[in-house]
Short mmCIF file of N, CA and C in Angstrom, two decimals:
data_model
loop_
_atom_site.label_atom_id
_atom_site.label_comp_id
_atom_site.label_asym_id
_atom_site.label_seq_id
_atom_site.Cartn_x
_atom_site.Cartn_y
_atom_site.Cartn_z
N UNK A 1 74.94 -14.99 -99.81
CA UNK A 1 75.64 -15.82 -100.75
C UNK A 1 74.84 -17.10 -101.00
N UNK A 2 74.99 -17.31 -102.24
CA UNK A 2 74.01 -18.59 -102.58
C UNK A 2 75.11 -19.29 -103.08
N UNK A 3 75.56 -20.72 -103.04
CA UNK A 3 76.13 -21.41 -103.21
C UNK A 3 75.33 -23.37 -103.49
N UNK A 4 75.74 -24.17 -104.10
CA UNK A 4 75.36 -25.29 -104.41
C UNK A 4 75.83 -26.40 -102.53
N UNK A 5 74.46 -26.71 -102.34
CA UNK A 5 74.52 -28.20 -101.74
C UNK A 5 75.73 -28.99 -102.07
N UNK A 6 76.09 -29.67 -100.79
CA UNK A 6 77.07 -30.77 -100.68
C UNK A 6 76.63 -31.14 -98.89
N UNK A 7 77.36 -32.44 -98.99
CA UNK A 7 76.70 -33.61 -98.41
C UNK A 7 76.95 -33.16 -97.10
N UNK A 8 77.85 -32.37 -96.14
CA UNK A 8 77.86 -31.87 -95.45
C UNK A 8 77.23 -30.79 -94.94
N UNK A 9 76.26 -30.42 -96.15
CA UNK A 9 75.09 -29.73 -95.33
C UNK A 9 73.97 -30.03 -94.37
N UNK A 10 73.91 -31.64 -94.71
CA UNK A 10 73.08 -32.58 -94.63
C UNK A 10 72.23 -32.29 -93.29
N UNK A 11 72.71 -32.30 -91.97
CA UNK A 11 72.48 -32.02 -90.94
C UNK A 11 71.71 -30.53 -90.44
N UNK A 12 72.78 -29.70 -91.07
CA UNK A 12 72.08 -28.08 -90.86
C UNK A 12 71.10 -27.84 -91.76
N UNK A 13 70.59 -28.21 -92.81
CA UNK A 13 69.20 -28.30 -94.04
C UNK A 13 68.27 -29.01 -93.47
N UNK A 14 68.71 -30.34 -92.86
CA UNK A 14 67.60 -30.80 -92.05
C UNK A 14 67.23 -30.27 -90.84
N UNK A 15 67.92 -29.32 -89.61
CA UNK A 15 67.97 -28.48 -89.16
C UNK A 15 67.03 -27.09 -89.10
N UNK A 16 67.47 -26.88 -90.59
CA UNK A 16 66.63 -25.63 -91.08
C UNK A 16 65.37 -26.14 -91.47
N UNK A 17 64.87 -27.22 -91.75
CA UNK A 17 64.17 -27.42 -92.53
C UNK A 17 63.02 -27.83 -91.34
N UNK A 18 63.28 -28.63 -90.12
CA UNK A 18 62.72 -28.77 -89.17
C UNK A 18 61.87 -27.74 -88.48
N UNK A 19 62.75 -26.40 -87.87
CA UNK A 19 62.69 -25.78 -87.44
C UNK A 19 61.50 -24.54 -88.60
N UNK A 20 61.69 -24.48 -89.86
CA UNK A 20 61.05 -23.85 -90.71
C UNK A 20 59.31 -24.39 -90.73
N UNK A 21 59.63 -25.80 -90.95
CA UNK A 21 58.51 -26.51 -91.22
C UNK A 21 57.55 -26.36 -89.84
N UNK A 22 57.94 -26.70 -88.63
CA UNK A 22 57.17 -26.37 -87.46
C UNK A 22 56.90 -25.39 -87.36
N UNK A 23 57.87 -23.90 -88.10
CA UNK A 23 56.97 -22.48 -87.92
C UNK A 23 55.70 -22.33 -89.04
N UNK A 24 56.27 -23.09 -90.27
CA UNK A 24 55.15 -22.57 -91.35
C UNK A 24 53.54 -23.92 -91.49
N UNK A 25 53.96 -25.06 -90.71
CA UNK A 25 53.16 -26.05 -90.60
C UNK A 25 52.71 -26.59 -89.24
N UNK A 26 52.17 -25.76 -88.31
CA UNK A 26 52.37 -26.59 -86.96
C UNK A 26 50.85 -27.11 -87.01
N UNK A 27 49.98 -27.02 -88.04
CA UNK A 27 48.56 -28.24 -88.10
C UNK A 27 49.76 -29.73 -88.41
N UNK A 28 50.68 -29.75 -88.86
CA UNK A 28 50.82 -31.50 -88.71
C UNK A 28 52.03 -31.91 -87.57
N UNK A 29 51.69 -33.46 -87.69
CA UNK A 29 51.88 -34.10 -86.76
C UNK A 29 53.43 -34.51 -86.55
N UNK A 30 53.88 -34.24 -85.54
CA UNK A 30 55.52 -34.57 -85.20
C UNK A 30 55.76 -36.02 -85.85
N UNK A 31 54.81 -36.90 -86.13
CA UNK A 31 54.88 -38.09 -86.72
C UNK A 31 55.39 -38.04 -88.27
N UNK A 32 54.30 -36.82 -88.31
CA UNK A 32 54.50 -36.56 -89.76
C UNK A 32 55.97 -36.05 -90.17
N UNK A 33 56.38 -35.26 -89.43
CA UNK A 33 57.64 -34.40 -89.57
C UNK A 33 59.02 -34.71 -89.44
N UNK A 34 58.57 -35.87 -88.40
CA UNK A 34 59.83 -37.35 -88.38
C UNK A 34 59.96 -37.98 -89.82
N UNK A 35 59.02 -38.68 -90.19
CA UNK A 35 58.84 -39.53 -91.36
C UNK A 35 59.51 -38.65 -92.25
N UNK A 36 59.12 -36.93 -92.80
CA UNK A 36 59.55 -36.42 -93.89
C UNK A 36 61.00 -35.91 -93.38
N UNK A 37 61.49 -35.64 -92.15
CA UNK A 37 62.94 -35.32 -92.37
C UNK A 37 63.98 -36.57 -92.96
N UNK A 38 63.26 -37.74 -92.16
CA UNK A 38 64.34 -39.05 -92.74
C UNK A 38 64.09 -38.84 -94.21
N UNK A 39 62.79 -38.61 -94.77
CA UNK A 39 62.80 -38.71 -95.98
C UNK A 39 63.89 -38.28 -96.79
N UNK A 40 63.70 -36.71 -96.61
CA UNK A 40 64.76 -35.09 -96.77
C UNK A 40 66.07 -36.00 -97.04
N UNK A 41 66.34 -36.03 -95.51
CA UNK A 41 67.83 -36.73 -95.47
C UNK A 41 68.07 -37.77 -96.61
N UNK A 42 67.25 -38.89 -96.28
CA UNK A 42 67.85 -40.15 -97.16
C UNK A 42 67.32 -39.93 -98.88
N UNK A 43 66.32 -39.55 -98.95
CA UNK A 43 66.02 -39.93 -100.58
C UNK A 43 65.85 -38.75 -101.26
N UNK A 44 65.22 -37.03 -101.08
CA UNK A 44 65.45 -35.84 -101.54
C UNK A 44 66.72 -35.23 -101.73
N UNK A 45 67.30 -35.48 -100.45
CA UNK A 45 68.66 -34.61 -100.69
C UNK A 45 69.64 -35.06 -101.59
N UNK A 46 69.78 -36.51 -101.85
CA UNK A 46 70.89 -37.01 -102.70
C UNK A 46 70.03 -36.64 -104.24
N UNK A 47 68.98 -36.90 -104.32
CA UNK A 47 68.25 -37.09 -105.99
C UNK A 47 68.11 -35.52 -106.55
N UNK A 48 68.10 -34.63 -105.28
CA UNK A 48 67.47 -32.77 -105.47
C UNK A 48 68.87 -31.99 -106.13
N UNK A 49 68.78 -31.47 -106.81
CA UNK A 49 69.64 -30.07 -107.16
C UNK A 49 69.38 -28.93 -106.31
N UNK A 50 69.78 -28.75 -105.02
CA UNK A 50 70.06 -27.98 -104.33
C UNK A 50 71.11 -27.10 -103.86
N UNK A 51 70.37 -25.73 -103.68
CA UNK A 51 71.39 -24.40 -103.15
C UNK A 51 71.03 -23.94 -101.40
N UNK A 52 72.27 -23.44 -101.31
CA UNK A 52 72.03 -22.82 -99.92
C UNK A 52 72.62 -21.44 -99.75
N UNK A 53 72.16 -20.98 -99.19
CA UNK A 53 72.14 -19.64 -98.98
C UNK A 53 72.81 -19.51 -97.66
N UNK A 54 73.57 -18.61 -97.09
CA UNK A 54 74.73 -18.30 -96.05
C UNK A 54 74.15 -16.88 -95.66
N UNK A 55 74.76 -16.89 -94.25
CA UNK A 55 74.97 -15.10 -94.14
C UNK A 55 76.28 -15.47 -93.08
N UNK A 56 77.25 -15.21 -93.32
CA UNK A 56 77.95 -14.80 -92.30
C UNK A 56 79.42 -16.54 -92.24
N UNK A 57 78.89 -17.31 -93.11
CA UNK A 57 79.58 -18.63 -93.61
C UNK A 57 78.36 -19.85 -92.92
N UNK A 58 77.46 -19.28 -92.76
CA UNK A 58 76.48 -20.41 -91.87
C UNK A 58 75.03 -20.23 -92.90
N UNK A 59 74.98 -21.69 -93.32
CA UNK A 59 73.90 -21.57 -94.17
C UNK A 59 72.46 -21.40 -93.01
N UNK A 60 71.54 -20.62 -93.38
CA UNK A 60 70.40 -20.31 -93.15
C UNK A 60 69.14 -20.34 -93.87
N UNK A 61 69.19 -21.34 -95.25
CA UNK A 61 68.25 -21.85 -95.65
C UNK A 61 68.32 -22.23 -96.88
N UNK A 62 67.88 -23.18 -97.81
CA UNK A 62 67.81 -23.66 -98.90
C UNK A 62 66.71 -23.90 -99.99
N UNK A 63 67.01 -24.27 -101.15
CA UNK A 63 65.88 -24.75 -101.87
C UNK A 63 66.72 -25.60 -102.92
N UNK A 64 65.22 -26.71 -102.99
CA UNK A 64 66.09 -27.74 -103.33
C UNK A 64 64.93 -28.24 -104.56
N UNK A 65 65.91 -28.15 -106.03
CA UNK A 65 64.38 -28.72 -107.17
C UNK A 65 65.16 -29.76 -107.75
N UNK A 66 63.67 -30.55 -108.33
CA UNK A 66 63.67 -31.98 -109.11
C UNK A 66 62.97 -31.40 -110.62
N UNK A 67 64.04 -31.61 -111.25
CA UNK A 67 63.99 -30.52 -112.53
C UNK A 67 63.28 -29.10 -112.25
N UNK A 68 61.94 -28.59 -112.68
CA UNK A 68 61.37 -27.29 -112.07
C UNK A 68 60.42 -27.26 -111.66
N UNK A 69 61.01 -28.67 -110.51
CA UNK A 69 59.48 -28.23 -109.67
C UNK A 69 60.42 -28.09 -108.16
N UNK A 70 59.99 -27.21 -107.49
CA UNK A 70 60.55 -26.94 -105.77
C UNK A 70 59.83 -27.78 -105.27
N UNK A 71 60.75 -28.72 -104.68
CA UNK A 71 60.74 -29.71 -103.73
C UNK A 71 60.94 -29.28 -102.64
N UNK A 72 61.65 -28.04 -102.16
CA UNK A 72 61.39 -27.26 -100.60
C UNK A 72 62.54 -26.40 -100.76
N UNK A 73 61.93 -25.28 -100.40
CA UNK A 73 62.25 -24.03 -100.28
C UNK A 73 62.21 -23.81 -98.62
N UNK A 74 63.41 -23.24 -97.84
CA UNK A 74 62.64 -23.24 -96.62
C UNK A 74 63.98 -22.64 -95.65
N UNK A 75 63.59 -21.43 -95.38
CA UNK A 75 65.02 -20.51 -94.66
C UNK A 75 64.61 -20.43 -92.66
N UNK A 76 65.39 -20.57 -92.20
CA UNK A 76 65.15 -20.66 -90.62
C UNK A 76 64.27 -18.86 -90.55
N UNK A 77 63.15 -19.53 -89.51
CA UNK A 77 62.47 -18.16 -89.49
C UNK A 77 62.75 -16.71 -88.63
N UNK A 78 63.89 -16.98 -87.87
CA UNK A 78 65.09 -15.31 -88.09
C UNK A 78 64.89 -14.62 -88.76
N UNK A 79 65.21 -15.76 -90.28
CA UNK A 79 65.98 -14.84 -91.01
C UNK A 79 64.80 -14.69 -92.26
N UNK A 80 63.44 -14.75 -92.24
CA UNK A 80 62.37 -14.58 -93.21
C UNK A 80 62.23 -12.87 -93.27
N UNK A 81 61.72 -12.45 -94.65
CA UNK A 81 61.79 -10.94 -94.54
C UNK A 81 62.70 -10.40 -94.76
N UNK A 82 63.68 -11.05 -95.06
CA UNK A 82 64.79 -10.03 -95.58
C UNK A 82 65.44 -10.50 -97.27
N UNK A 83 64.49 -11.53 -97.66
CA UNK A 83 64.76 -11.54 -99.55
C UNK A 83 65.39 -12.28 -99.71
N UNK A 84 65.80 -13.35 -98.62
CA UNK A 84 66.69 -14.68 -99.11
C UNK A 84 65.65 -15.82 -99.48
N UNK A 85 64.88 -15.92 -99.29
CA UNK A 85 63.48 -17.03 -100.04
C UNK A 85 63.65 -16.28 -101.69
N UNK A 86 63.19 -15.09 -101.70
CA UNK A 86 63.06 -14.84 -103.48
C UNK A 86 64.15 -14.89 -104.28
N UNK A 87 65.15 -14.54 -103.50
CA UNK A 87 66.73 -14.40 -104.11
C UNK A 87 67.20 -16.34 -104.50
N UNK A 88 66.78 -16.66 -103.71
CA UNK A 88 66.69 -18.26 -103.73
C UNK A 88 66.12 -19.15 -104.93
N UNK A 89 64.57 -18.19 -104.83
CA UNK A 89 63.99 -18.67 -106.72
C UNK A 89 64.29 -18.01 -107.78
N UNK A 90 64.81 -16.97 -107.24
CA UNK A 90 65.57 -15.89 -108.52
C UNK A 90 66.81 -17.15 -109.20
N UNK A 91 67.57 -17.87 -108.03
CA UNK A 91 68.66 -18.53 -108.36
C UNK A 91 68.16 -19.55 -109.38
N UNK A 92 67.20 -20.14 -109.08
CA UNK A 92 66.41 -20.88 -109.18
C UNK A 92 65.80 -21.27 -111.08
N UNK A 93 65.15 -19.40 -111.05
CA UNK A 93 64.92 -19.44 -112.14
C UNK A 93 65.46 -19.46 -113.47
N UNK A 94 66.96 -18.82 -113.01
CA UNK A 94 67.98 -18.76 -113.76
C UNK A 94 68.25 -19.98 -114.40
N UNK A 95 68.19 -20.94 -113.08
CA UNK A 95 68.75 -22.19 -113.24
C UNK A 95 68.02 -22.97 -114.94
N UNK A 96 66.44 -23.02 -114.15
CA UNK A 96 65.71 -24.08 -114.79
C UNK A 96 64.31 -23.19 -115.90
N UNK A 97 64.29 -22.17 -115.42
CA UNK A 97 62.93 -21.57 -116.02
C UNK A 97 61.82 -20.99 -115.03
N UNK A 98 60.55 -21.41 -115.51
CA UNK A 98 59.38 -21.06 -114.82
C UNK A 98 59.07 -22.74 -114.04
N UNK A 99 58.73 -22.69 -112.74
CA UNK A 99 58.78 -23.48 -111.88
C UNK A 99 57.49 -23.81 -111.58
N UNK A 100 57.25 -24.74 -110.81
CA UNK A 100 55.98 -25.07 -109.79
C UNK A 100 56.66 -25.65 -108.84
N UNK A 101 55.28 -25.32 -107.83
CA UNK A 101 55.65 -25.98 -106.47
C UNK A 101 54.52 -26.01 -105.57
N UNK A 102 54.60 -27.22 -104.57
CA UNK A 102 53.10 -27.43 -103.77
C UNK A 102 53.57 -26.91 -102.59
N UNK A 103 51.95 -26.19 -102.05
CA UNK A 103 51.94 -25.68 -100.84
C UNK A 103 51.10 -26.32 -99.91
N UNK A 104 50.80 -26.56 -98.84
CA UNK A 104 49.88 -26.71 -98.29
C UNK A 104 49.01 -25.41 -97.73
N UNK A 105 47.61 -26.05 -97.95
CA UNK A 105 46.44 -24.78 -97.88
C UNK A 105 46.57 -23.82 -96.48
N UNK A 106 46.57 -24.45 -95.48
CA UNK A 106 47.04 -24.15 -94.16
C UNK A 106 48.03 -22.65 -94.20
N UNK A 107 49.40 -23.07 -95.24
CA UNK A 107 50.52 -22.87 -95.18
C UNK A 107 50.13 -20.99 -95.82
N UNK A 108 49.72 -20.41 -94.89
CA UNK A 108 49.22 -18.78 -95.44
C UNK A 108 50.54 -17.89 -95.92
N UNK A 109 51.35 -17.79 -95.35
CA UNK A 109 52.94 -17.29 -95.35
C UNK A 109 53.19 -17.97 -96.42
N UNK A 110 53.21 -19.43 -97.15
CA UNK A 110 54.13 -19.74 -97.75
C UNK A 110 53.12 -19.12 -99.25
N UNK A 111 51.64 -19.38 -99.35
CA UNK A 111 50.91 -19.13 -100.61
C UNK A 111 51.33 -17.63 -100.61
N UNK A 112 51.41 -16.65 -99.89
CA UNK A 112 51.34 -15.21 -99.76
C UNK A 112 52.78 -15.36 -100.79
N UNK A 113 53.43 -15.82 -100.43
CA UNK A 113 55.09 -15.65 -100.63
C UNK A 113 55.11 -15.92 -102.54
N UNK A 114 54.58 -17.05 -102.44
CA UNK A 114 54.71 -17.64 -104.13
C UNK A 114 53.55 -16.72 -104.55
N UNK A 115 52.61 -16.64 -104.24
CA UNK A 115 51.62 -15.64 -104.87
C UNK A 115 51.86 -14.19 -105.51
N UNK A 116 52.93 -13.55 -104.40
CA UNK A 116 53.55 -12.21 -104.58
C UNK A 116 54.93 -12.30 -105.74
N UNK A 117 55.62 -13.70 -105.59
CA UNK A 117 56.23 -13.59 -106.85
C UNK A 117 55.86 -13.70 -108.08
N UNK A 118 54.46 -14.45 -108.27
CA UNK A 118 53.79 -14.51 -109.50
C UNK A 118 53.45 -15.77 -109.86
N UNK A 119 53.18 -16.93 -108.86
CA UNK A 119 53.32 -18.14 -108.93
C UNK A 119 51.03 -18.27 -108.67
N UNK A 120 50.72 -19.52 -109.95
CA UNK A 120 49.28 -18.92 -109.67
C UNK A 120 48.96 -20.13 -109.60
N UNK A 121 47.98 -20.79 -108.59
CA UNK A 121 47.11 -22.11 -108.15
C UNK A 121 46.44 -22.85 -109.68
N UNK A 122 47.44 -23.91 -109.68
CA UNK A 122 46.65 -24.55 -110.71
C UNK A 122 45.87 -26.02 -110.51
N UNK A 123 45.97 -26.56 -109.02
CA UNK A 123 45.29 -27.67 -108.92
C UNK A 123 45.52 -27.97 -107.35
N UNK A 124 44.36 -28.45 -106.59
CA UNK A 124 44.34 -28.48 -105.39
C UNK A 124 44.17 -29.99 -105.10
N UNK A 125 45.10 -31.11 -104.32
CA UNK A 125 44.35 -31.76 -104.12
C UNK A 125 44.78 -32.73 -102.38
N UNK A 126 44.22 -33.87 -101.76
CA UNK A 126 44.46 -34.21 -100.39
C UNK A 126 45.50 -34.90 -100.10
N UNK A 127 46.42 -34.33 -99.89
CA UNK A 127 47.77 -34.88 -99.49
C UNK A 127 47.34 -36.20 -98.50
N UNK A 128 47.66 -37.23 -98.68
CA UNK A 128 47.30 -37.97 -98.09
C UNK A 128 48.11 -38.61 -96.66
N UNK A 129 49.42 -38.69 -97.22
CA UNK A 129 50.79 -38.56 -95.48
C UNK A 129 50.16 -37.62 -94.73
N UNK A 130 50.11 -36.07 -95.08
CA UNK A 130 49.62 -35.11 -94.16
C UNK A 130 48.43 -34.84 -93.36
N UNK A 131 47.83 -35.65 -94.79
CA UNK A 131 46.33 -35.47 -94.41
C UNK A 131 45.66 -33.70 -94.25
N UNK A 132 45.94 -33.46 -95.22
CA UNK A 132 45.50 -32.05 -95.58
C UNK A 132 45.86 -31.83 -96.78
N UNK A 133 45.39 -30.64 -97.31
CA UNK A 133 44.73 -30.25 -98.56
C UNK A 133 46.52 -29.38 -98.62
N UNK A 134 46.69 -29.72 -100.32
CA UNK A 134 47.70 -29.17 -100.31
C UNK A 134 47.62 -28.51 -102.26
N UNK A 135 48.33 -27.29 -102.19
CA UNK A 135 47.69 -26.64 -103.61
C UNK A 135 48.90 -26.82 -104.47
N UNK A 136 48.89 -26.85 -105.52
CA UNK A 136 50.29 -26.97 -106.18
C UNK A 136 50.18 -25.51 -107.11
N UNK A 137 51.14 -24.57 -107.13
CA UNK A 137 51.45 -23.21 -107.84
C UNK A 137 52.35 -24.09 -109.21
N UNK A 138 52.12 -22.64 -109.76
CA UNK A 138 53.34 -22.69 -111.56
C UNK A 138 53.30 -21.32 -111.74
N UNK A 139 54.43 -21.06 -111.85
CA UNK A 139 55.07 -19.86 -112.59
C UNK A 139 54.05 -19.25 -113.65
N UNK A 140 53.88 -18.05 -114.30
CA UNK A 140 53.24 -17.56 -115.38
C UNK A 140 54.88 -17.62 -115.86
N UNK A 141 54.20 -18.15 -117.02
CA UNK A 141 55.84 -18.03 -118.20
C UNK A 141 56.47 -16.49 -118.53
#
């Protein structure tokens, strides 16, 4: 079930999002990962149009866009492999259109993922918080 964000997700998205990010990013720094959850919390989550996805009444991962670009996509890694990430931009696309979204280069699982839906590298450049190279995808229309 995909359903719309509310403010009481707040905790379990940051949650998921923690726990996601350390499986799909563990080149950066717990410094780093502090700084961007407060971020998440305080200034993404209120400004993002975000959905969450459930199995069972317990959300297990979200994606969250600033008009059509994905600002984070990111399901606890359980539950990866079973079509709730694509079903997520499927929601997604409905919503807004053809999308973009940045990956980091590192991030092999996540380029594989947008790559296989049809999402194609249009500009690479050095994330500078992370301090790594991070690629930004776009939809083919």
């Amino acid at each position: 079930m995909i359903r719309p964000y509310v403010s009481q997700d707040a905790e379990r998205i940051i949650h998921i999002w923690r726990k996601a990010s350390e499986f799909a990013h563990p080149f950066l720094s717990d410094d780093f990962h502090d700084m961007a959850a407060t971020a998440i919390r305080d200034i993404y989550l209120p400004k993002a149009e975000s959905y969450v996805t459930e199995i069972n009444g317990v959300a297990v991962g979200f994606i969250s866009l600033l008009d059509n670009y994905i600002g984070g996509l990111f399901l606890d890694p359980q539950y990866h492999g079973r079509g709730l990430g694509r079903a997520l931009v499927d929601h997604a696309v409905k919503q807004k259109g053809p999308l973009t979204v940045e990956v980091f280069k590192e991030n092999a699982r996540g380029r594989r993922f947008y790559t296989a839906y049809g999402f194609v590298p249009t500009e690479e450049y050095f994330h500078e918080q992370a301090q790594h190279i991070s690629i930004k995808l776009t939809m083919k229309p």
